[in-house]
Amino acid sequence: MKVDQLSIFLENRAGRLAEVTRILSEAGVNIRALSLADTSDFGILRLIVSDFDTAKAKLKDNGFTVGRTSVVAVKVSDDPGGLHNILTMLQNAGINVEYMYAFVQQSGDSAVLILRFDRTEQGIELLQKNNIEIIPGDTLYSM
Amino acid sequence: MIYDVHNETLPREDLEKLQLKRLQALCERVYANVPFYKKKFDEKGVKPQDIKSLKDLTLLPFTVKQDLRDQYPFGMFAVPKDQIVRIHSSSGTTGTATVVGYTKRDIDNWGELMARSFMAAGASAADTVHNAYGYGLFTGGLGAHYGAEALGATVIPISGGATRRQVSLLKDFAPDVICCTPSYALFLAETGEDMGINIKDLPLRIGIFGAEPWTEEMRRSIEKKLGITAIDIYGLSEIMGPGVAIECHQAQDGLHIQEDHFLAETIDPETGDPVGPGEEGELVFTTLTKEGIPLIRYRTRDLTTLNTTPCKCGRTTARMKRVTGRSDDMLIIRGVNVFPSQIESILIETEGLTPHYQLIVERQGNLDTLEVQVEVSDTMFSDEIKNLQLLERKVMKNIKEFLGVTAKVRLVNPKEIERSMGKAKRIIDKRNEA
């Protein structure tokens, strides 16, 4: 049920991000979703890609520090309150969201949330119990 | 004015006789009382009675900083602990600090030598001394303090920090002499400008600056900005503390070494062979009168040139050129000694850090800044900002705690290229560029 997210350390320097996208495009890897967190001197780029292993290997070859993180992808209806319901549920269960990002699907009737929990397994259990649709990694990589 | 006319103006021949007598007594003393030296002498096959002239000094073994660390804490002391009246220590993580002990007589001698230094700088008993060297385990504060008291001057023991208050007191107490690091002097001048107090207009007339290397250009800039005579002082805690050597205000050309107490040599740092007068070499000291922790041929790692030509101030003691560099990788950041190896052990002790790092030293305005760049390895990398920031803070806190310097810690990408070129370049010192 989990999704592999590629996390990449980026020094805060012009051109670092373009270097990542160049390496991925040359390797024929497609980016499905991304988010970038930054501080004054470094950033962390988080990606869901079409081919995790190739992306990781190519970036490592080029001297990037990368990591694998398990995240959860859920489908929510593209309506007011869709996200709020899920967050309330998590809050009541005492599960912490470390960070999240989202994208709207092409069909436009639903959005996909990428969630990073402090306790991934419990998070998945809770979502399943409440009949929230979880998108498996394989589906997401090839969407 | 010369504080100790007899000892500071001895004819060279008489001085050397005195040095030899003291050297012979010293060798007897350490051979009998310090197991470390007995072993060293025996290994070299030398006995105290083999020292018949000053030339025989080269028969004796060297002592290096690592020896003091290996004997941590009190293994180098030559007297029973109950005769030690004070202990000083250099910063360092556990096991790397160097510890020195002083007997009552050591403290008295130190006071005398610092009093000589004040007078050489142009100060007198009538003066007030603003002492902004740090008080504590560092020798600067207390060393200057007791010297000023021995001279009979008035001491203001302000220590370091609280810069705005320091400026106010420079105005209110109107001291004649200031003791601090040269970079701090410039910082005081700038702070004064911000407060609308021009130090140039105050009665302050002499600055005694040490504990960090500085240049002739910096001297001129300090003299101009503060309207004072800036004097270079030299010392190190292993040998005594401040007052091992001092410039005279008449010549401001090389620092007079207190040769009746410290036997100075310059050697080739690679081979250990003596270099001739006027040639640059590593400065080596033998403490002729120290009781607590006497040292034989201690390698300072400081590079200088010795000059025994007569000086216009009347002192006959040899002068050492302003120290320009080191024969090791020690950095001096705002007067604090920092070795890359100390940073390395902090990184290793800070969970999850592989010690690939680089130290960037710069001078911003007039203060040294240290940035520690740490390469982010896969094991320490996290997808969460807060974890990486926590790591940065932890390293900063440990550096501050163990070394006493504030460093900026910056996480960087691994630098494949530089490592493949062989020896990692650990230090980038940009202070001398400009």
XYZ file of C-alpha atoms in Angstrom:
577
model
C 0.000 0.000 0.000
C 2.990 2.272 0.508
C 4.579 4.516 -2.079
C 8.318 4.979 -2.546
C 9.277 8.607 -2.476
C 12.708 9.732 -3.625
C 14.169 12.408 -1.319
C 17.127 14.406 -2.600
C 19.427 16.739 -0.698
C 19.971 20.022 -2.516
C 22.469 22.679 -1.631
C 20.951 26.106 -1.977
C 22.782 26.997 -5.190
C 21.549 28.137 -8.534
C 21.203 25.305 -10.995
C 21.079 22.382 -8.561
C 17.419 21.677 -9.245
C 17.901 21.824 -13.012
C 20.707 19.333 -12.643
C 18.305 16.846 -11.040
C 15.689 17.285 -13.748
C 18.359 16.945 -16.453
C 19.609 13.648 -15.006
C 16.061 12.296 -14.759
C 15.048 13.360 -18.237
C 18.190 11.849 -19.756
C 17.398 8.609 -17.926
C 13.851 8.642 -19.284
C 12.338 8.916 -15.829
C 9.000 10.690 -15.499
C 8.149 12.811 -12.453
C 4.634 12.025 -11.162
C 4.573 14.429 -8.211
C 6.993 16.679 -6.420
C 7.455 19.063 -3.544
C 10.400 21.129 -2.424
C 11.132 22.162 1.156
C 13.795 24.748 1.709
C 15.838 26.485 4.421
C 18.358 29.285 4.034
C 21.182 26.982 3.033
C 19.715 23.706 1.838
C 16.565 22.137 0.505
C 14.992 18.700 0.230
C 13.373 17.722 -3.039
C 10.729 14.999 -2.740
C 9.670 13.147 -5.845
C 7.372 10.344 -6.891
C 8.814 8.988 -10.122
C 7.934 6.433 -12.759
C 11.080 4.374 -12.099
C 12.468 4.731 -8.583
C 15.509 2.474 -8.905
C 16.787 4.036 -12.131
C 16.267 7.559 -10.796
C 18.081 6.759 -7.552
C 21.019 5.072 -9.287
C 21.501 7.885 -11.799
C 21.353 10.601 -9.162
C 23.807 8.733 -6.938
C 26.201 8.342 -9.865
C 26.125 12.104 -10.185
C 27.056 12.656 -6.546
C 23.643 13.443 -5.087
C 22.666 12.317 -1.614
C 19.326 10.546 -1.916
C 17.031 8.558 0.311
C 13.999 6.331 0.076
C 10.968 7.312 2.156
C 7.688 5.453 2.497
C 4.712 7.717 1.977
C 1.008 7.092 1.498
C -1.078 8.273 -1.469
C -4.807 8.723 -0.963
C -7.597 9.740 -3.278
C -9.991 12.406 -2.061
C -12.955 13.890 -3.827
C -12.168 17.250 -5.355
C -14.692 19.068 -3.172
C -14.525 21.469 -0.211
C -13.816 19.518 2.966
C -12.233 16.526 1.254
C -8.843 17.081 2.829
C -10.259 18.327 6.099
C -12.135 15.090 6.793
C -8.965 13.065 6.471
C -6.896 15.389 8.625
C -9.532 15.410 11.362
C -9.589 11.633 11.353
C -5.817 11.499 11.711
C -5.830 14.121 14.426
C -8.368 12.192 16.470
C -6.199 9.110 16.229
C -3.118 11.062 17.303
C -1.252 10.404 14.054
C 1.043 13.204 13.011
C 1.466 14.381 9.420
C 5.112 15.331 8.967
C 4.454 16.890 5.584
C 2.168 16.506 2.608
C 1.671 17.637 -0.938
C -1.132 17.163 -3.412
C -2.010 17.176 -7.075
C -5.302 17.117 -8.956
C -5.886 14.265 -11.350
C -6.499 14.868 -15.022
C -10.133 13.743 -14.839
C -10.636 16.569 -12.345
C -13.039 14.757 -10.047
C -10.509 13.792 -7.442
C -7.186 14.890 -5.991
C -4.273 12.793 -4.836
C -2.666 13.537 -1.473
C 0.819 12.345 -0.682
C 1.125 12.024 3.096
C 4.181 11.404 5.253
C 3.160 10.076 8.678
C 5.254 9.703 11.789
C 3.737 6.176 12.024
C 3.093 4.952 8.515
C 1.552 1.555 9.353
C -0.983 2.962 11.803
C -1.842 5.694 9.320
C -2.634 3.164 6.602
C -4.707 1.057 8.996
C -6.774 4.036 10.034
C -7.389 5.164 6.464
C -8.452 1.662 5.436
C -10.785 1.335 8.422
C -12.493 4.529 7.308
C -12.776 3.381 3.689
C -10.490 6.069 2.347
C -9.138 5.024 -1.058
C -5.414 4.395 -0.955
C -3.519 4.380 -4.239
C -0.833 1.662 -4.335
C 2.635 2.647 -5.480
C 2.541 0.688 -8.738
C -0.616 2.462 -9.804
C 0.789 5.873 -8.989
C 4.150 5.352 -10.748
C 2.362 4.620 -14.019
C -0.576 6.985 -13.798
C 61.857 52.494 30.934
C 63.043 48.975 31.639
C 61.375 47.051 34.466
C 64.234 44.683 35.309
C 67.287 46.531 34.039
C 69.784 43.909 35.190
C 68.157 40.881 33.578
C 66.861 42.598 30.461
C 70.195 44.156 29.503
C 72.654 41.389 30.361
C 75.648 41.185 28.008
C 74.996 38.159 25.743
C 77.932 36.288 27.256
C 76.592 36.657 30.804
C 73.103 35.785 29.625
C 74.359 32.564 28.063
C 76.229 31.634 31.248
C 73.025 32.104 33.217
C 71.045 30.099 30.642
C 73.511 27.211 30.785
C 73.450 27.090 34.570
C 69.657 27.041 34.546
C 69.496 24.496 31.732
C 71.747 22.092 33.638
C 69.649 22.417 36.773
C 66.496 21.942 34.714
C 67.774 18.710 33.156
C 68.651 17.313 36.597
C 65.207 18.290 37.842
C 63.101 16.765 35.082
C 65.253 13.627 34.912
C 64.678 13.028 38.597
C 61.031 14.096 38.881
C 59.233 13.484 35.571
C 59.134 9.810 34.500
C 58.176 10.928 30.974
C 61.458 12.829 30.628
C 63.577 10.137 32.272
C 62.293 7.734 29.618
C 62.884 10.284 26.825
C 66.437 11.021 27.986
C 67.207 7.313 28.298
C 65.813 6.610 24.830
C 68.116 9.275 23.387
C 70.975 8.006 25.493
C 71.526 11.376 27.111
C 72.195 12.118 30.794
C 71.708 15.514 32.484
C 75.480 15.738 33.087
C 76.108 15.517 29.297
C 74.932 19.126 28.961
C 78.200 21.050 29.156
C 77.433 23.977 26.878
C 74.370 25.528 25.256
C 75.342 23.746 22.025
C 74.564 20.462 23.770
C 70.904 21.459 23.727
C 70.575 19.544 20.456
C 71.317 16.303 22.344
C 68.039 16.715 24.221
C 64.711 15.316 23.038
C 61.904 17.476 21.685
C 58.559 17.762 23.441
C 55.376 18.130 21.368
C 51.792 19.028 22.163
C 50.732 15.398 21.809
C 53.065 14.495 24.696
C 51.107 16.825 26.970
C 47.862 15.270 25.796
C 49.198 11.767 26.379
C 50.171 12.720 29.931
C 46.727 14.251 30.592
C 45.995 15.589 33.136
C 48.984 15.837 35.499
C 51.593 13.459 34.102
C 54.004 16.229 33.080
C 54.066 17.944 36.473
C 57.496 18.007 38.086
C 56.356 18.797 41.624
C 53.907 17.104 43.997
C 50.341 18.257 43.517
C 50.307 20.150 46.824
C 52.881 22.609 45.486
C 50.676 23.525 42.520
C 48.723 26.688 43.250
C 46.950 27.136 39.913
C 45.971 25.157 36.850
C 45.283 26.459 33.350
C 44.162 24.424 30.383
C 43.674 24.850 26.684
C 40.289 23.968 25.252
C 39.838 20.575 23.766
C 37.501 17.673 23.631
C 38.119 14.974 26.240
C 41.701 13.813 26.151
C 42.962 16.494 23.798
C 43.210 19.368 26.263
C 46.644 20.392 27.471
C 46.922 21.077 31.166
C 49.553 23.231 32.827
C 50.249 23.748 36.526
C 52.009 26.613 38.301
C 53.803 26.756 41.624
C 53.770 29.884 43.744
C 57.138 30.836 42.252
C 55.914 30.214 38.685
C 53.031 32.605 39.287
C 55.391 35.219 40.745
C 57.782 34.896 37.801
C 54.903 35.186 35.367
C 53.758 38.383 37.073
C 57.281 39.786 36.842
C 57.590 38.930 33.159
C 54.211 40.462 32.393
C 55.244 43.563 34.341
C 58.356 43.701 32.132
C 56.053 43.406 29.127
C 53.801 46.266 30.214
C 56.802 48.511 30.705
C 58.321 47.499 27.367
C 55.008 48.504 25.794
C 55.382 51.949 27.360
C 53.138 51.546 30.409
C 53.994 52.411 34.022
C 52.717 51.956 37.577
C 50.725 55.166 37.199
C 48.564 53.680 34.437
C 45.156 52.024 34.434
C 44.832 48.793 32.471
C 41.568 47.722 30.840
C 42.004 43.942 30.628
C 39.601 42.467 28.092
C 41.328 39.106 27.743
C 39.079 36.280 28.893
C 39.450 35.302 32.546
C 39.327 31.578 33.187
C 41.259 28.526 32.082
C 42.668 30.601 29.207
C 45.951 32.189 30.364
C 45.343 35.613 28.789
C 43.075 37.205 31.378
C 44.787 36.194 34.607
C 48.251 36.498 33.056
C 47.740 40.134 32.097
C 45.911 40.792 35.360
C 48.709 39.731 37.696
C 51.290 41.418 35.484
C 49.492 44.737 35.738
C 49.244 44.310 39.515
C 52.944 43.408 39.784
C 53.705 46.580 37.862
C 51.619 48.506 40.365
C 49.079 49.676 37.793
C 45.312 49.841 38.332
C 43.521 46.874 36.767
C 40.005 46.811 35.377
C 39.263 43.064 35.127
C 36.518 43.380 32.546
C 37.245 40.087 30.727
C 35.677 39.430 27.305
C 32.218 40.145 25.932
C 29.548 42.799 26.651
C 31.177 45.062 24.094
C 28.920 48.099 24.498
C 29.584 48.119 28.219
C 33.320 47.869 27.533
C 33.119 50.980 25.363
C 31.207 52.852 28.085
C 33.870 51.964 30.643
C 36.677 52.974 28.289
C 35.014 56.371 28.326
C 34.111 56.509 32.039
C 37.241 54.939 33.591
C 39.597 56.422 30.989
C 42.215 53.627 31.058
C 45.660 54.252 29.542
C 46.263 50.674 28.399
C 44.033 48.034 26.850
C 44.772 44.292 26.594
C 42.739 42.192 24.163
C 42.966 40.437 20.817
C 43.715 42.738 17.884
C 40.443 41.896 16.154
C 38.519 42.748 19.311
C 40.225 46.150 19.443
C 38.829 46.964 16.017
C 35.434 45.642 17.043
C 35.487 47.955 20.078
C 36.287 50.888 17.803
C 33.341 50.033 15.544
C 30.983 49.564 18.463
C 32.162 52.927 19.746
C 31.225 54.520 16.421
C 27.718 53.046 16.703
C 27.407 54.492 20.209
C 28.753 57.894 19.211
C 31.940 57.363 21.227
C 35.179 57.868 19.344
C 37.881 55.843 21.119
C 40.449 58.026 19.366
C 39.370 60.947 21.558
C 39.827 58.995 24.817
C 43.053 59.057 26.916
C 43.809 55.438 25.892
C 47.364 55.369 24.520
C 48.651 51.771 24.461
C 47.177 48.501 23.251
C 48.789 45.158 24.058
C 47.503 42.680 21.531
C 48.053 38.959 21.299
C 46.465 35.527 21.250
C 45.972 35.618 17.496
C 48.141 36.322 14.464
C 47.833 39.777 12.964
C 49.571 41.727 10.266
C 51.485 44.976 10.065
C 48.561 46.418 8.063
C 46.197 45.542 10.880
C 48.530 47.246 13.347
C 48.464 50.467 11.353
C 44.716 50.302 11.066
C 44.314 49.810 14.843
C 46.752 52.629 15.621
C 44.886 54.951 13.313
C 41.364 54.049 14.431
C 42.032 54.008 18.169
C 44.768 56.629 18.276
C 47.138 54.371 20.246
C 50.465 52.559 19.997
C 49.701 48.921 19.203
C 52.120 46.402 20.702
C 52.408 42.727 19.799
C 52.702 40.279 22.700
C 53.455 36.569 22.420
C 52.962 33.605 24.659
C 51.464 30.157 24.929
C 50.080 28.358 27.930
C 52.451 25.395 27.579
C 55.419 27.711 28.122
C 53.731 30.123 30.550
C 51.033 32.277 28.961
C 51.267 35.855 27.704
C 54.605 37.555 28.346
C 57.010 35.044 26.822
C 57.940 37.797 24.364
C 56.907 41.418 23.770
C 57.648 44.242 21.371
C 59.235 47.377 22.777
C 57.442 50.599 21.928
C 60.711 52.255 20.857
C 61.337 49.950 17.900
C 58.124 47.950 17.362
C 60.394 45.657 15.414
C 60.348 42.082 16.659
C 59.380 40.779 20.088
C 61.970 40.601 22.863
C 62.042 37.089 24.261
C 62.521 36.879 28.054
C 65.649 34.824 27.516
C 66.697 34.518 31.130
C 63.571 32.372 31.587
C 63.062 30.830 28.149
C 65.743 29.369 25.927
C 64.671 29.880 22.310
C 65.765 27.996 19.203
C 64.536 27.912 15.627
C 64.544 24.605 13.757
C 63.628 23.202 10.382
C 60.160 21.734 11.034
C 60.819 18.853 8.622
C 64.208 17.666 9.873
C 64.393 19.123 13.375
C 67.833 20.593 12.604
C 68.652 24.058 13.929
C 68.424 26.882 11.384
C 70.839 29.801 11.384
C 70.101 33.235 12.836
C 68.045 35.298 10.411
C 66.529 32.175 8.828
C 62.895 31.315 9.300
C 62.206 28.223 11.358
C 59.878 26.693 13.905
C 60.206 28.273 17.314
C 61.271 25.890 20.093
C 61.327 26.788 23.792
C 62.990 25.302 26.832
C 61.602 26.674 30.094
C 64.616 27.518 32.268
C 62.871 28.427 35.502
C 59.464 26.741 35.449
C 58.787 24.460 38.422
C 55.251 23.158 37.878
C 55.555 21.924 34.329
C 59.038 22.521 32.948
C 59.373 21.637 29.261
C 62.430 20.676 27.262
C 62.636 21.837 23.637
C 58.912 22.324 23.246
C 57.920 22.686 19.594
C 55.505 25.606 19.339
C 54.705 25.047 15.630
C 54.947 28.822 15.223
C 57.195 30.000 12.408
C 59.497 32.947 13.062
C 63.024 34.335 12.683
C 65.340 35.191 15.606
C 67.360 38.376 15.662
C 70.108 39.001 18.224
C 71.302 42.379 16.945
C 71.207 45.221 19.519
C 67.909 47.063 19.849
C 67.505 50.792 20.323
C 65.524 50.256 23.521
C 68.671 48.962 25.252
C 67.471 45.409 25.869
C 69.983 42.761 24.870
C 67.479 39.940 24.525
C 66.862 38.282 21.166
C 63.879 39.422 19.175
C 61.514 37.125 17.316
C 59.761 38.297 14.185
C 55.993 38.564 14.335
C 54.659 35.007 13.923
C 53.485 34.642 10.352
C 52.354 31.064 10.135
C 52.327 27.596 11.587
C 54.006 24.355 10.697
C 50.808 22.474 11.521
C 47.137 22.924 10.739
C 46.102 24.807 13.867
C 43.665 27.648 13.299
C 43.279 30.582 15.616
C 39.702 31.808 15.612
C 39.153 34.943 17.700
C 42.022 33.953 19.946
C 40.858 30.367 20.405
C 43.040 27.552 19.110
C 41.161 25.121 16.924
C 42.579 22.004 15.316
C 40.688 20.387 12.456
C 41.118 17.082 14.314
C 39.050 18.455 17.202
C 36.232 19.336 14.813
C 36.596 15.878 13.347
C 36.163 14.128 16.687
C 33.098 16.253 17.416
C 31.603 15.224 14.083
C 32.344 11.581 14.767
C 30.798 11.830 18.221
C 27.734 13.579 16.852
C 25.613 10.650 15.861
C 25.567 9.632 12.263
C 28.182 11.958 10.850
C 30.868 10.706 8.553
C 33.732 13.100 8.940
C 33.967 14.566 5.476
C 34.136 18.209 6.235
C 35.791 21.471 5.340
C 36.514 24.511 7.477
C 36.034 27.922 5.924
C 37.600 30.776 7.872
C 36.874 34.344 6.900
C 37.165 37.767 8.438
C 33.895 39.641 8.299
C 34.423 43.213 9.286
C 37.124 42.647 11.866
C 35.955 39.388 13.370
C 36.921 35.886 12.340
C 34.113 33.620 11.279
C 34.276 29.859 11.100
C 31.987 27.839 8.903
C 32.036 24.071 9.153
C 30.786 22.479 5.963
C 29.677 18.908 6.527
C 28.948 16.579 3.655
C 25.549 14.930 3.881
C 25.929 11.172 3.603
C 23.063 8.787 2.819
C 23.016 7.535 6.405
C 22.534 10.948 7.986
C 20.229 12.251 5.291
C 16.563 12.590 6.169
C 13.557 13.556 4.090
C 12.540 15.910 6.890
C 13.974 19.396 7.245
C 13.668 19.349 11.025
C 15.974 16.338 11.373
C 18.713 17.964 9.317
C 18.369 21.237 11.180
C 18.562 19.384 14.473
C 21.800 17.839 13.279
C 23.223 21.262 12.360
C 22.294 22.615 15.762
C 23.746 19.634 17.590
C 27.114 20.042 15.855
C 27.099 23.795 16.543
C 26.304 23.241 20.192
C 29.077 20.659 20.586
C 31.652 22.862 18.878
C 30.693 25.748 21.148
C 30.758 23.546 24.226
C 34.029 21.728 23.586
C 36.064 24.329 21.712
C 34.545 27.580 22.896
C 34.070 28.994 19.407
C 30.854 29.767 17.623
C 30.772 28.146 14.214
C 28.174 28.160 11.518
C 27.421 24.609 10.459
C 26.377 24.102 6.886
C 25.313 20.859 5.267
C 26.661 20.384 1.755
C 26.640 17.845 -1.056
C 29.418 15.269 -1.197
C 32.333 16.558 -3.244
C 33.418 13.612 -5.275
C 35.948 15.495 -7.352
C 38.036 16.953 -4.558
C 38.395 13.605 -2.833
C 39.516 11.818 -5.928
C 42.364 14.308 -6.147
C 43.937 12.736 -3.090
C 44.460 14.474 0.227
C 41.350 16.303 1.336
C 41.828 20.022 1.701
C 40.337 20.595 5.110
C 40.921 24.275 5.584
C 40.140 27.248 3.430
C 41.454 30.338 5.178
C 40.323 33.459 3.403
C 41.544 35.876 6.072
C 44.731 36.805 4.319
C 43.035 37.494 1.014
C 41.950 41.066 0.484
